[in-house]
Amino acid sequence: MNDRQGRALAKISIPVDADLPTNICSSGVYLPKYYPQDNIFKPLISKQVFLNAFSKVLLKNLNRTIQNYWEDVLASASTSSAVRLIEINDFPAQIKEYFYELRANDKDEDALYKISEAIVEWLTDNPEEYQTRLAVELYGISPTAQRILIAVLSDAEAQINSENLLYVIESFLESTDKLLAQSSAVCLLTCGGLLGRNILQTTLSIKNLPHSELIQGIIELFG
């Protein structure tokens, strides 16, 4: 296959071990290669083929679930700090079973409240690392279970020290579920201290939230 100037384009991939900069030109992707005759850019792959391959990789990454995204974020953070990433298997057997029940989404609200109360009671007696793990687990349960678990955190006035958990709760402010957004706002104010309040106010000011008036009213109510 030739480009518009008649230069042959080899159908090969860009070598992984190339330590020279890549140049994307109008007709192809080039790596600088020196030849005795002259210093030229040797075309390695057509621009369109390169962009198609790049798009596939990009879409693959974008299609990851939110829960897997947080797994990667927290795993990365754990390698650069003294905080060890807690896994679900590190939970006591009974607490782990509670989370499985929340994921199953087959309980009525009364049962969800009892399960959530047991989880929160256990959580308040354990280090911050477990709160960070809760940030991941919240994405794996239904909106109803999310709302109830967050509401129970507020009722218990549990102190949330994990920024990861605060920001996950903040993400639920964008929910169209009015009760979930309301519970999340209250939790940030009740459990998040100054950081939780700042996160809430910043989100309200820069995002077009579905229930912005409700959230503004909650902030004013808490003073």
Coordinates of C-alpha atoms in Angstrom, one line a residue:
M1 CA 0.0 0.0 0.0
N2 CA 1.3 3.5 -0.9
D3 CA 0.6 6.9 0.4
R4 CA -0.2 10.0 -1.7
Q5 CA 3.5 10.6 -2.5
G6 CA 3.9 7.0 -3.7
R7 CA 5.9 5.9 -0.6
A8 CA 5.4 2.3 0.5
L9 CA 3.6 1.9 3.9
A10 CA 4.6 -1.3 5.6
K11 CA 1.8 -3.1 7.4
I12 CA 3.6 -3.6 10.7
S13 CA 3.0 -2.4 14.2
I14 CA 5.0 0.4 15.9
P15 CA 7.7 -1.4 17.9
V16 CA 7.1 -1.3 21.7
D17 CA 10.7 -0.8 22.5
A18 CA 11.2 2.2 20.3
D19 CA 12.5 5.0 22.5
L20 CA 12.3 7.6 19.8
P21 CA 9.4 10.1 19.5
T22 CA 6.5 9.2 17.1
N23 CA 5.3 11.7 14.5
I24 CA 1.8 11.6 13.1
C25 CA 1.8 13.2 9.7
S26 CA -1.0 13.6 7.1
S27 CA -0.4 10.2 5.5
G28 CA 1.2 8.1 8.2
V29 CA 2.9 7.5 11.5
Y30 CA 6.7 7.9 11.5
L31 CA 9.6 7.1 13.7
P32 CA 12.9 8.8 13.0
K33 CA 15.3 6.3 11.5
Y34 CA 18.8 7.3 10.3
Y35 CA 20.1 6.0 7.0
P36 CA 23.7 6.6 5.6
Q37 CA 22.2 8.3 2.5
D38 CA 20.1 10.9 4.4
N39 CA 18.1 11.4 7.6
I40 CA 14.5 10.6 6.8
F41 CA 11.3 9.5 8.5
K42 CA 10.5 6.0 7.6
P43 CA 6.7 5.4 7.4
L44 CA 5.7 2.4 9.6
I45 CA 1.9 2.4 9.6
S46 CA -0.9 4.4 7.9
K47 CA -2.5 7.2 10.0
Q48 CA -6.0 5.7 9.6
V49 CA -4.9 2.2 10.8
F50 CA -3.1 3.8 13.7
L51 CA -6.2 5.9 14.7
N52 CA -8.5 2.9 14.4
A53 CA -6.3 0.9 16.7
F54 CA -6.1 3.8 19.1
S55 CA -9.9 4.2 19.1
K56 CA -10.4 0.5 20.0
V57 CA -8.0 0.8 23.0
L58 CA -9.7 4.0 24.1
L59 CA -13.2 2.5 23.9
K60 CA -12.1 -0.6 25.7
N61 CA -10.9 1.5 28.6
L62 CA -14.1 3.7 28.6
N63 CA -16.3 0.6 28.7
R64 CA -14.9 -0.5 32.0
T65 CA -17.5 -0.5 34.8
I66 CA -17.3 2.3 37.4
Q67 CA -16.6 -0.3 40.1
N68 CA -13.5 -1.5 38.2
Y69 CA -12.4 2.1 37.7
W70 CA -12.4 2.7 41.5
E71 CA -10.6 -0.6 42.0
D72 CA -7.8 0.7 39.7
V73 CA -7.8 4.2 41.4
L74 CA -7.6 2.7 44.9
A75 CA -5.0 0.1 43.9
S76 CA -2.8 2.9 42.5
A77 CA -3.2 4.9 45.6
S78 CA -2.3 2.0 47.8
T79 CA 1.1 1.6 46.1
S80 CA 2.1 5.2 46.8
S81 CA 1.0 5.5 50.4
A82 CA 1.1 3.6 53.7
V83 CA -2.6 2.8 53.4
R84 CA -3.2 -0.9 52.4
L85 CA -6.0 -1.6 50.0
I86 CA -8.6 -3.7 51.8
E87 CA -10.3 -6.4 49.8
I88 CA -13.8 -7.7 50.4
N89 CA -12.3 -10.9 51.6
D90 CA -10.6 -9.0 54.4
F91 CA -14.1 -8.3 55.9
P92 CA -15.4 -10.6 58.7
A93 CA -17.5 -13.4 57.2
Q94 CA -20.8 -12.0 58.5
I95 CA -20.1 -8.5 57.1
K96 CA -19.0 -10.0 53.8
E97 CA -22.3 -11.9 53.7
Y98 CA -24.2 -8.6 54.3
F99 CA -22.6 -7.1 51.3
Y100 CA -23.5 -10.1 49.2
E101 CA -27.1 -9.7 50.3
L102 CA -27.1 -6.0 49.3
R103 CA -25.8 -7.0 45.9
A104 CA -28.5 -9.6 45.5
N105 CA -31.2 -6.8 45.6
D106 CA -33.9 -9.2 46.8
K107 CA -34.6 -7.7 50.3
D108 CA -37.3 -5.3 51.4
E109 CA -36.4 -2.0 52.9
D110 CA -36.8 -3.1 56.5
A111 CA -34.2 -5.9 55.8
L112 CA -31.9 -3.4 54.1
Y113 CA -32.0 -1.1 57.0
K114 CA -31.1 -3.9 59.4
I115 CA -28.2 -5.0 57.2
S116 CA -27.0 -1.4 56.8
E117 CA -27.1 -0.7 60.5
A118 CA -25.0 -3.8 61.2
I119 CA -22.5 -2.7 58.5
V120 CA -22.2 0.8 59.9
E121 CA -21.9 -0.3 63.5
W122 CA -19.0 -2.5 62.4
L123 CA -17.5 0.1 60.2
T124 CA -17.3 2.8 62.9
D125 CA -15.0 0.5 65.0
N126 CA -12.5 -0.1 62.2
P127 CA -9.8 1.9 60.5
E128 CA -10.1 4.2 57.5
E129 CA -9.0 1.5 55.1
Y130 CA -12.4 -0.2 55.5
Q131 CA -14.2 3.1 54.6
T132 CA -12.1 3.2 51.5
R133 CA -13.3 -0.3 50.6
L134 CA -16.9 0.7 51.2
A135 CA -16.4 3.4 48.5
V136 CA -15.9 0.5 46.0
E137 CA -18.7 -1.7 47.3
L138 CA -21.3 1.1 47.1
Y139 CA -21.2 0.9 43.3
G140 CA -22.1 -2.7 43.3
I141 CA -25.4 -2.4 45.1
S142 CA -28.8 -1.1 44.0
P143 CA -29.8 2.6 44.3
T144 CA -32.2 1.7 47.1
A145 CA -29.5 -0.1 49.0
Q146 CA -27.1 2.8 48.3
R147 CA -29.7 5.3 49.7
I148 CA -30.4 3.3 52.8
L149 CA -26.7 2.6 53.6
I150 CA -25.9 6.3 53.2
A151 CA -28.9 7.3 55.3
V152 CA -27.8 5.0 58.1
L153 CA -24.3 6.5 58.0
S154 CA -26.0 9.9 58.6
D155 CA -28.3 8.6 61.3
A156 CA -25.3 7.2 63.2
E157 CA -23.3 10.4 62.6
A158 CA -20.4 8.2 61.6
Q159 CA -17.2 10.2 61.0
I160 CA -16.1 9.6 57.4
N161 CA -12.3 10.1 57.1
S162 CA -11.9 8.5 53.7
E163 CA -11.8 11.1 50.9
N164 CA -12.6 8.2 48.5
L165 CA -15.8 7.5 50.2
L166 CA -16.8 11.1 50.4
Y167 CA -16.2 11.6 46.7
V168 CA -18.2 8.4 45.9
I169 CA -21.1 9.8 48.0
E170 CA -20.7 13.1 46.2
S171 CA -21.2 11.3 42.8
F172 CA -24.7 10.3 43.9
L173 CA -25.7 14.0 44.0
E174 CA -26.1 13.7 40.2
S175 CA -28.6 10.9 40.6
T176 CA -32.1 11.5 39.3
D177 CA -33.3 9.5 42.3
K178 CA -34.4 12.3 44.6
L179 CA -34.1 10.4 47.8
L180 CA -30.6 9.1 46.9
A181 CA -29.4 12.7 46.1
Q182 CA -31.0 14.0 49.4
S183 CA -29.4 11.2 51.5
S184 CA -26.0 11.9 49.9
A185 CA -26.2 15.6 50.6
V186 CA -27.2 15.0 54.2
C187 CA -24.4 12.5 54.7
L188 CA -21.7 14.8 53.4
L189 CA -22.8 17.5 55.8
T190 CA -23.4 15.1 58.8
C191 CA -20.4 12.8 58.4
G192 CA -17.9 14.6 56.2
G193 CA -16.9 17.5 58.4
L194 CA -15.5 20.6 56.7
L195 CA -14.2 18.6 53.7
G196 CA -17.7 17.0 53.1
R197 CA -19.3 20.5 53.2
N198 CA -16.8 21.9 50.8
I199 CA -17.2 19.0 48.4
L200 CA -21.0 19.5 48.5
Q201 CA -20.9 23.2 48.0
T202 CA -18.3 23.0 45.2
T203 CA -20.4 20.3 43.4
L204 CA -23.5 22.4 43.6
S205 CA -21.8 25.4 42.2
I206 CA -20.1 23.8 39.2
K207 CA -22.5 21.0 38.2
N208 CA -26.1 21.1 36.9
L209 CA -27.6 18.7 39.4
P210 CA -31.1 17.3 38.8
H211 CA -32.1 18.3 42.4
S212 CA -30.0 21.4 42.9
E213 CA -32.8 23.4 44.7
L214 CA -33.4 20.5 47.1
I215 CA -29.6 20.3 47.9
Q216 CA -29.3 24.1 48.3
G217 CA -32.2 23.9 50.8
I218 CA -30.5 21.1 52.7
I219 CA -27.3 23.2 53.0
E220 CA -29.3 26.2 54.3
L221 CA -31.1 24.0 56.7
F222 CA -27.9 22.7 58.2
G223 CA -26.6 26.3 58.4

